[in-house]
CSV table of C-alpha atoms and ligand atoms in Angstrom, one decimal:
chain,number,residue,atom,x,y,z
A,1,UNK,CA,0.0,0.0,0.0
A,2,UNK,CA,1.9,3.3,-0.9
A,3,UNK,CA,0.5,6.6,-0.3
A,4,UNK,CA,1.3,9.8,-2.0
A,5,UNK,CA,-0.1,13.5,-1.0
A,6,UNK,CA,0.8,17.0,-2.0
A,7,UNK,CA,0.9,20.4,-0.3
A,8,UNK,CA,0.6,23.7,-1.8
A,9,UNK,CA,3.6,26.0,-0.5
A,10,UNK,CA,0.9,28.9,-0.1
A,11,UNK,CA,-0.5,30.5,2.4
A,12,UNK,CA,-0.4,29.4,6.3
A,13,UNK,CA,-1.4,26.7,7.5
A,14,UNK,CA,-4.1,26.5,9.7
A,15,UNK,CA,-6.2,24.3,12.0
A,16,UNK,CA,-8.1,22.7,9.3
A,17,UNK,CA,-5.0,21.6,7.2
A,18,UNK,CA,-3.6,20.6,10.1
A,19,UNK,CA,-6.5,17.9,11.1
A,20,UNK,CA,-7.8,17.3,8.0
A,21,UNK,CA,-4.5,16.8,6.4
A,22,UNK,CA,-0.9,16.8,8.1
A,23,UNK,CA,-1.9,14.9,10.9
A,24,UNK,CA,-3.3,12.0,8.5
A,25,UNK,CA,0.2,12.3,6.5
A,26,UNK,CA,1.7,11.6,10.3
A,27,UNK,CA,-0.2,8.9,10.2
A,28,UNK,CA,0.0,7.3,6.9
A,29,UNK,CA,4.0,7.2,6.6
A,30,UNK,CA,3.4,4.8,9.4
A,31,UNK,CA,0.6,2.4,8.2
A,32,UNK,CA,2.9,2.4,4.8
A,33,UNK,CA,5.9,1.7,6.5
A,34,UNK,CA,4.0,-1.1,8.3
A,35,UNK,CA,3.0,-2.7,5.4
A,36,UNK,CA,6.4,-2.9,3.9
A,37,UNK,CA,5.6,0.1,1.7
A,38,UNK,CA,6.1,4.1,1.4
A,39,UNK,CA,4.3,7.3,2.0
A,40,UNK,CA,5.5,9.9,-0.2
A,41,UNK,CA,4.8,13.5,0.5
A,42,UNK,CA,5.3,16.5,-1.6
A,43,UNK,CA,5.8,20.2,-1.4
A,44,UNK,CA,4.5,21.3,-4.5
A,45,UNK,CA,6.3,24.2,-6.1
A,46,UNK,CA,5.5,23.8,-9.5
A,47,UNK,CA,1.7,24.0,-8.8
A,48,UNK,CA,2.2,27.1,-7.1
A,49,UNK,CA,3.2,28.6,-10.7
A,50,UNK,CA,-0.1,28.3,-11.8
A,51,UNK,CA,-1.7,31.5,-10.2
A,52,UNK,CA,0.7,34.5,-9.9
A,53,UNK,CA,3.7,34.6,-7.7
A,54,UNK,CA,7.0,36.4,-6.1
A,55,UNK,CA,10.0,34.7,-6.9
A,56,UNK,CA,11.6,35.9,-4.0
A,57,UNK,CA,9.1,34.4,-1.4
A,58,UNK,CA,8.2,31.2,-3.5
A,59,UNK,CA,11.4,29.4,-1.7
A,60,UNK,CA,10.6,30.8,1.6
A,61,UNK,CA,7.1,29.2,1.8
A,62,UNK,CA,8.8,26.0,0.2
A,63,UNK,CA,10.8,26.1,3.1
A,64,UNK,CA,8.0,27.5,5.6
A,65,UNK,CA,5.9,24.6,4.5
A,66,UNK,CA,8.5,21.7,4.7
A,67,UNK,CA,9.1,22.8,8.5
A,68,UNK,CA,5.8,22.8,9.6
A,69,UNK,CA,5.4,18.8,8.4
A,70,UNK,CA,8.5,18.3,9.5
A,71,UNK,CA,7.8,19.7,13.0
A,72,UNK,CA,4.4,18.2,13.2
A,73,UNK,CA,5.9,14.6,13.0
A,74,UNK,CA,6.7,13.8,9.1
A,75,UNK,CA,9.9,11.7,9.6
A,76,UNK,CA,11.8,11.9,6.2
A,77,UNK,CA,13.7,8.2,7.2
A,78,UNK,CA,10.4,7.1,6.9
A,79,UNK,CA,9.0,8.4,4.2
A,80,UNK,CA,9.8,9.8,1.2
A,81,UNK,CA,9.6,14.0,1.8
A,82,UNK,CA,10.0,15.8,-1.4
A,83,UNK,CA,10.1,19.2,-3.3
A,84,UNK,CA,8.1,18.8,-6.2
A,85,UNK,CA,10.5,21.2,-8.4
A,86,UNK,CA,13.7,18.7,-7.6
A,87,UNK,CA,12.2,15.1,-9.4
A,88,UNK,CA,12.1,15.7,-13.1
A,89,UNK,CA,9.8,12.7,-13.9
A,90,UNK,CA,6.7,14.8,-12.7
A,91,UNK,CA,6.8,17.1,-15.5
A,92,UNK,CA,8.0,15.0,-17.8
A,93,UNK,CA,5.0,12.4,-16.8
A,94,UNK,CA,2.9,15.2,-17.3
A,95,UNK,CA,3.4,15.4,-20.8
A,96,UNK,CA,2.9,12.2,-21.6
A,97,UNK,CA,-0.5,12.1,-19.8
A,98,UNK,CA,-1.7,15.1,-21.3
A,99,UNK,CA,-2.0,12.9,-24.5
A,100,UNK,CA,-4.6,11.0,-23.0
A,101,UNK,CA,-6.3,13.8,-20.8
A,102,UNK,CA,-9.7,15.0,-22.6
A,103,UNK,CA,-9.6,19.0,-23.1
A,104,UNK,CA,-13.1,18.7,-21.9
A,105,UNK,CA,-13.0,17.2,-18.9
A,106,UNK,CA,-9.9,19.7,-17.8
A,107,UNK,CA,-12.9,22.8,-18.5
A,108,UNK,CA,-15.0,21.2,-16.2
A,109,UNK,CA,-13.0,21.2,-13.2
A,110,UNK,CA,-14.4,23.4,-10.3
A,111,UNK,CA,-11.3,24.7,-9.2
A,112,UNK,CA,-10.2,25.5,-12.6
A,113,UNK,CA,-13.4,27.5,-13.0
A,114,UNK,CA,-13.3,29.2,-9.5
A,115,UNK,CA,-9.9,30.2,-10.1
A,116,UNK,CA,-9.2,31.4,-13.4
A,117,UNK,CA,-12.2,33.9,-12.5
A,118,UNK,CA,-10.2,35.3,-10.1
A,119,UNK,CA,-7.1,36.2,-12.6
A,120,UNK,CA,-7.1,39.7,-12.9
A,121,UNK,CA,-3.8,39.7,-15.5
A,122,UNK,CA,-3.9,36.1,-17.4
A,123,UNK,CA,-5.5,32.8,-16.5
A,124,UNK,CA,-2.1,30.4,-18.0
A,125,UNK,CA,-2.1,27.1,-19.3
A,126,UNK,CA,-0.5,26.0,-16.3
A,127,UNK,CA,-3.6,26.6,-14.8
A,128,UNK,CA,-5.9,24.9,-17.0
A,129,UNK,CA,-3.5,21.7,-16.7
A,130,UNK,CA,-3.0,21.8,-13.1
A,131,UNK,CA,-4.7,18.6,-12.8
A,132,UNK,CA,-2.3,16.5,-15.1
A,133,UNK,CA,0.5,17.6,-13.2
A,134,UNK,CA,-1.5,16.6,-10.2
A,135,UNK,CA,-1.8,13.2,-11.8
A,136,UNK,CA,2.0,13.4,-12.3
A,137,UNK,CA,2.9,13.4,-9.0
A,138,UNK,CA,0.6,10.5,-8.3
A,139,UNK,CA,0.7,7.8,-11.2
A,140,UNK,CA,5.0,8.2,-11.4
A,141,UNK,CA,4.9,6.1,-8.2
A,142,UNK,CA,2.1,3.8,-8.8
A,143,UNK,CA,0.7,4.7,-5.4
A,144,UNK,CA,-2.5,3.3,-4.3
A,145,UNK,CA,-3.8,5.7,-1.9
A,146,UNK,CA,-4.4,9.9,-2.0
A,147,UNK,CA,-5.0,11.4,1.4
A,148,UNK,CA,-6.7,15.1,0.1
A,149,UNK,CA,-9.6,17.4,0.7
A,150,UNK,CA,-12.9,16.9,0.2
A,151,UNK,CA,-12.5,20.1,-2.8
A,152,UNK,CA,-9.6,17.7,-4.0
A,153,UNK,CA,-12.3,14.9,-5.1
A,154,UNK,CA,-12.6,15.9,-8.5
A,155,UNK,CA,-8.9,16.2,-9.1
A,156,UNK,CA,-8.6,12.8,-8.5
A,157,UNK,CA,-11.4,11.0,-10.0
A,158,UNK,CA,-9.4,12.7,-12.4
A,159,UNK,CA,-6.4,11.3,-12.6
A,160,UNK,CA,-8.3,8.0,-11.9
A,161,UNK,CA,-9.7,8.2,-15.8
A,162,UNK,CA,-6.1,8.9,-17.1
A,163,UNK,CA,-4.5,6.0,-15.6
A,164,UNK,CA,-7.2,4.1,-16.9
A,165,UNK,CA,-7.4,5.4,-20.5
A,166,UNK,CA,-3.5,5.0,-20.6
A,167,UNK,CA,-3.8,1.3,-19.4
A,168,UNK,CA,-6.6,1.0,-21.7
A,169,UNK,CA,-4.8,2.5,-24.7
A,170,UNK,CA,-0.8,1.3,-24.0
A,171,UNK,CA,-1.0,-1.7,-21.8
A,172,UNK,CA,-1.4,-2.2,-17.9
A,173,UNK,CA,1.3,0.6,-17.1
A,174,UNK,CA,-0.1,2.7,-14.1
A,175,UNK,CA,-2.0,1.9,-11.3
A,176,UNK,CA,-5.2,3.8,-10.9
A,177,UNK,CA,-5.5,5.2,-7.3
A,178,UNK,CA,-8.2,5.4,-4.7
A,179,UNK,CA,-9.4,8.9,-2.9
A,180,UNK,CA,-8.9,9.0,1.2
A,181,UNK,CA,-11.0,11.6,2.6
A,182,UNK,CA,-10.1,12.2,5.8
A,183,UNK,CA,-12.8,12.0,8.4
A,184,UNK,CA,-12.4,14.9,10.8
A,185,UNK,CA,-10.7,17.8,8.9
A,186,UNK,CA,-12.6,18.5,6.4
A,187,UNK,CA,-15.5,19.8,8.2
A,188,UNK,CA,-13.4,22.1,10.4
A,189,UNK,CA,-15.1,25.6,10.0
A,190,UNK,CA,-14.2,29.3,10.7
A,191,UNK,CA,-14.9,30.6,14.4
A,192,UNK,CA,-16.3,33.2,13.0
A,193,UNK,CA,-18.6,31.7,10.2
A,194,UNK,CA,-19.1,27.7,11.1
A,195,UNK,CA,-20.9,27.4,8.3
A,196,UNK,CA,-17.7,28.0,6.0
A,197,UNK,CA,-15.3,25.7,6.1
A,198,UNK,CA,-11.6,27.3,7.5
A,199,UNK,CA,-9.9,28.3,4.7
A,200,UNK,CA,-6.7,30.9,3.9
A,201,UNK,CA,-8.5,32.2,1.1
A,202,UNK,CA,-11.7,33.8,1.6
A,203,UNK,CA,-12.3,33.0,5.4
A,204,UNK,CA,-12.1,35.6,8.5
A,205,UNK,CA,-8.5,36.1,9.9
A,206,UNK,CA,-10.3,36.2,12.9
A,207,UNK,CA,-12.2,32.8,12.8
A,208,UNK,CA,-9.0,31.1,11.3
A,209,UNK,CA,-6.6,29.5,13.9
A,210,UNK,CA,-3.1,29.0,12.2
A,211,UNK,CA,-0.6,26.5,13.6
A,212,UNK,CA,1.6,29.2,14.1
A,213,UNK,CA,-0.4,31.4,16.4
A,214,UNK,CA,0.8,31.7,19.8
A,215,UNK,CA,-1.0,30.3,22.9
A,216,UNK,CA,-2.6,33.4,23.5
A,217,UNK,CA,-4.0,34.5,19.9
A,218,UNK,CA,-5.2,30.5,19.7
A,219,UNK,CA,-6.7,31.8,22.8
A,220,UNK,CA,-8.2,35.0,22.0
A,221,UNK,CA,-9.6,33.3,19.1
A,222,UNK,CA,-11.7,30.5,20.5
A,223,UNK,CA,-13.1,32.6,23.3
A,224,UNK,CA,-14.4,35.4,20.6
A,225,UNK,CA,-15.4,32.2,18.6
A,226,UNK,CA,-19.4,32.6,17.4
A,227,UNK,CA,-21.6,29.7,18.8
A,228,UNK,CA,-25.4,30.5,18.9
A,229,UNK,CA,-27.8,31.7,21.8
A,230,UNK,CA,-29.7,28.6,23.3
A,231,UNK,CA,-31.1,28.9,26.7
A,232,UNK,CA,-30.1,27.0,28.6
A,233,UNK,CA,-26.5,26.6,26.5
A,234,UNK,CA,-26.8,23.1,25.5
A,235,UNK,CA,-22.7,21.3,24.4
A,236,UNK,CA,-24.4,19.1,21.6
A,237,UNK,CA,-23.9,18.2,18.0
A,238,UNK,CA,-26.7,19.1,15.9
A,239,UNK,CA,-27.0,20.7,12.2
A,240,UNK,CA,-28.9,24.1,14.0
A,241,UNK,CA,-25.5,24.4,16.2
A,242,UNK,CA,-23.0,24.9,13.6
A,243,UNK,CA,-20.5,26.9,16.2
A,244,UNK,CA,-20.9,24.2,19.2
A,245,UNK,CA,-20.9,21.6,16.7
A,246,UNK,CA,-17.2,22.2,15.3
A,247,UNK,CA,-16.2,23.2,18.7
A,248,UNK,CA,-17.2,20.0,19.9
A,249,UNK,CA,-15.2,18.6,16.7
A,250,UNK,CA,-11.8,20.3,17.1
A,251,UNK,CA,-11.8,19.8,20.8
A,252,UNK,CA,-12.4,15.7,19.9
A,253,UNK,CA,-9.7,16.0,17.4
A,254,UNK,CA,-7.3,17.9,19.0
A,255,UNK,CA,-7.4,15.4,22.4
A,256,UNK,CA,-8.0,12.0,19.9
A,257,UNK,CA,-11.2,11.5,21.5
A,258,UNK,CA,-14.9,10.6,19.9
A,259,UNK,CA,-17.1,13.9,19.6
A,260,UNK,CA,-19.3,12.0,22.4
A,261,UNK,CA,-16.7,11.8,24.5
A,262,UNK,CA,-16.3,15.4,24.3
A,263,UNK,CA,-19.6,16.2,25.2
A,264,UNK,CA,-19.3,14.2,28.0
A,265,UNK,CA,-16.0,15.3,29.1
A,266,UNK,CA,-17.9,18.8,29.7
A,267,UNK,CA,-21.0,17.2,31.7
A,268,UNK,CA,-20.1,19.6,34.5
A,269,UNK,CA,-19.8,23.4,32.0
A,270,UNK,CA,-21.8,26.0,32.9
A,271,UNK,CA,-22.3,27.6,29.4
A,272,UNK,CA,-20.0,27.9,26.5
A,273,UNK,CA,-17.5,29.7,27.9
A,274,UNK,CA,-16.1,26.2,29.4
A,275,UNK,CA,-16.4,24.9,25.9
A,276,UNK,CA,-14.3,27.1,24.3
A,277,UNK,CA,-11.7,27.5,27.3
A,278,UNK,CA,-11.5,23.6,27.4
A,279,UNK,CA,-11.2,23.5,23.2
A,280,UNK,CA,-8.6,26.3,23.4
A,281,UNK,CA,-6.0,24.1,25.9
A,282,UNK,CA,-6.6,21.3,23.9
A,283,UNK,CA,-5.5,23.0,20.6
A,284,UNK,CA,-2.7,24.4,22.5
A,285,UNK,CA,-1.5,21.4,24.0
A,286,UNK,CA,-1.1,20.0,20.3
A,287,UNK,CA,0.7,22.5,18.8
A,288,UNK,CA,2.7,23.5,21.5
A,289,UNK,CA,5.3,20.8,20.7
A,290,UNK,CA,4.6,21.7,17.1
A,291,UNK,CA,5.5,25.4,17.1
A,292,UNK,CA,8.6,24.5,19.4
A,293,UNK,CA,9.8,22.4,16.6
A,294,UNK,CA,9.3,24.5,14.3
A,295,UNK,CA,10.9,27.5,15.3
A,296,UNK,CA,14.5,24.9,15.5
A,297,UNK,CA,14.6,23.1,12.0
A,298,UNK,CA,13.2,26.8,9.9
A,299,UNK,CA,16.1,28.2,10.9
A,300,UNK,CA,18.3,26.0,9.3
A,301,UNK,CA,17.6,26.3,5.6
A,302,UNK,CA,21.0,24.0,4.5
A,303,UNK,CA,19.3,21.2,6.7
A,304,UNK,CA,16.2,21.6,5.0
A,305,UNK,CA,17.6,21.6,1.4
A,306,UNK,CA,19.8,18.5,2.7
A,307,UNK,CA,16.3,16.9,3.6
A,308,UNK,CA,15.1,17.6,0.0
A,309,UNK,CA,18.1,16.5,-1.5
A,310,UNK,CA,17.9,13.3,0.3
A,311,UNK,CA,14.3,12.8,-0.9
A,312,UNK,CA,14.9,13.3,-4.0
A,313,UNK,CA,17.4,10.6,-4.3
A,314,UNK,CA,15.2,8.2,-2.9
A,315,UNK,CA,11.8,9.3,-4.6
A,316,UNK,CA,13.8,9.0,-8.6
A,317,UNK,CA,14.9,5.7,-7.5
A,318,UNK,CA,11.1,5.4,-8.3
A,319,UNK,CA,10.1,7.8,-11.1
A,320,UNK,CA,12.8,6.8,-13.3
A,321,UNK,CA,11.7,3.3,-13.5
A,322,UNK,CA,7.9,4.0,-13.9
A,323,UNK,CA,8.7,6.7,-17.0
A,324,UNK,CA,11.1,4.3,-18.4
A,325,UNK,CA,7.9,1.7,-18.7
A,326,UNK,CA,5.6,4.7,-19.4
A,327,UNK,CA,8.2,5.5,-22.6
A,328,UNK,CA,8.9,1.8,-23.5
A,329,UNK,CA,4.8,1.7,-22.9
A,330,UNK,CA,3.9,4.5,-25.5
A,331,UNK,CA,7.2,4.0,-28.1
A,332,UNK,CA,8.7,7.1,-27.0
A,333,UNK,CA,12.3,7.7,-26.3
A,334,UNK,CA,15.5,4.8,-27.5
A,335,UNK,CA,14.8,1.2,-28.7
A,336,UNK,CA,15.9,0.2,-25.8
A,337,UNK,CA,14.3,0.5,-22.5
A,338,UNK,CA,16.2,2.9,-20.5
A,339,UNK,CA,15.3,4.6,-17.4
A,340,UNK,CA,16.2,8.5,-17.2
A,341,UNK,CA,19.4,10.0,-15.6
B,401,LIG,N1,-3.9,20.1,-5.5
B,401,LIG,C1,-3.6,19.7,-4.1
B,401,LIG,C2,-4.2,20.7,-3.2
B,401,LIG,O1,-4.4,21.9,-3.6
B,401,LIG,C3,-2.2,19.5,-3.9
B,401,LIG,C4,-1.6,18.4,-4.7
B,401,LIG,C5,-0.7,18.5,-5.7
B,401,LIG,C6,-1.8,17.0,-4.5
B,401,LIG,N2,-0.4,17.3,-6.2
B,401,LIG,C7,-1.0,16.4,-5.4
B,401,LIG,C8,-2.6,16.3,-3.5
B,401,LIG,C9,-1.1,15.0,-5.5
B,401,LIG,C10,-2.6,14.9,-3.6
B,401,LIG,C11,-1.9,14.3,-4.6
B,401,LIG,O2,-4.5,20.4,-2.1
């Protein structure tokens, strides 16, 4: 069973990535590594190029990024931890895909559609064939499983058809991938609006809680966070309590607990206040270690780029042999089958 994700260099990350996403990457580099296997995990630079960009931050969020999955318990002995940018056979693979990706099927995807609305200057071909490159990163390592967001779905139903037109077309090459949505994070919503999800983009800065924040801005944030005005308060999960229900959620979440046994853990609160003081420590105590961590290996960007370097090594020790069967698959490339250098 081999699992590969990616992670956008943008923006900070916040509470919702961090349960929905990093701390299911924590825990799929072990279940791979269990069943003799890999996790592969990737910072993705190159995807990053497909909306505008400063050159001169685009390495600092690379970096940014890397340390806080680093810090939160990605171990790159055990998996394989990777800049996207550094293993050639992505973009190469993506070429090769894009011969059997259907023009219409890339203008139907949501994302595509949300965001080249929102391109002011020019809406680039990178952007319209994001989600081959996404494919890329998946099909060069024949991994089974894809750990992404619920708005992630289409992308990889995506990628599904590809590898299966391409076996269909060139022979049994690829291996078609199943989606993993995580359970928990992807219904963590905004303190301030719980009936959005938390997001960088678009949500409040106030309703957001980033991984970063200190102790006392997590704080701040949970006490001012909205919940609703039942009389008596009543600490239950129900689809009128949007703001008690995700409270209820991240404190379960944050302490590895059932929502129930949240609720139940609060039999004694007088009123919401306790909620939110209880969901705030909880939070706390699991990024405490987190932001410790982090603060040590961002400062040392050599260590970092040794880390990459490393990762690469391993992760082309892959690639190379899956594009050597794509080419020798689609007549591409020398007689004989070689894989890339
Ligand atoms: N598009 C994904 C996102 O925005 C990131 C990503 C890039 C990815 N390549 C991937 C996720 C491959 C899973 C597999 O969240």
């Amino acid at each position: 069973m081999r699992i590969f994700s990616g992670i956008q260099p943008t923006g900070r990350k916040h509470l919702g990535n961090f349960i929905g996403a990093i701390v299911q990457y924590v825990e799929g580099q072990q279940r791979a590594a269990d069943a003799g296997d890999v996790a592969i995990f990737c910072v993705v630079d190159l995807h990053a190029m497909t909306v505008p960009w400063q050159p001169a931050e685009m390495r600092e969020r690379v970096y940014d990024t890397a340390a806080i999955l680093l810090a939160a318990g990605l171990d790159p002995e055990k998996c394989i931890f990777i800049r996207q940018s550094d293993v050639p056979e992505h973009t190469e693979l993506t070429w090769t895909l894009g011969a059997v990706t259907a023009h219409g099927d890339l203008n139907r995807m949501h994302q595509f559609k949300e965001k080249s609305a929102k391109q002011k200057e020019l809406v680039s071909a990178d952007l319209f064939t994001y989600p081959v490159l996404m494919a890329a990163d998946v099909l060069a390592y024949r991994a089974n499983e894809v750990p992404v967001g619920d708005d992630q779905r289409q992308h990889v139903e995506l990628m599904r058809d590809v590898a299966i037109r391409f076996n269909e077309r060139f022979g049994d090459t690829l291996v078609v991938p199943e989606l993993k949505i995580p359970a928990v994070g992807a219904r963590i919503m905004d303190l301030q609006d719980p009936t959005s999800k938390m997001s960088t983009t678009g949500g409040s800065t106030e309703g957001t809680v980033y991984v970063l924040d200190d102790a006392k801005t997590v704080e701040k944030k949970f006490k001012r966070a909205v919940t609703d005005s039942d009389d008596p308060p009543r600490i239950a999960k129900d689809q009128s309590k949007p703001g008690v229900s995700n409270l209820i959620d991240i404190l379960a979440a944050a302490r590895g607990i059932t929502p129930d046994e949240a609720i139940a853990s609060l039999a004694d609160a007088r009123g919401y206040g306790d909620l939110k003081m209880a969901t705030a420590n909880a939070v706390n105590e699991m990024l405490e270690p987190v932001r410790t961590r982090y603060a040590e290996i961002r400062q040392d960007e050599d260590a970092l780029e040794e880390i990459f370097a490393a990762g690469a090594t391993k992760a082309r020790a892959i690639t190379r042999e899956v594009m050597a069967d794509v080419r020798a698959a689609t007549g591409v490339g020398p007689r004989t089958r070689v894989p890339a250098s």
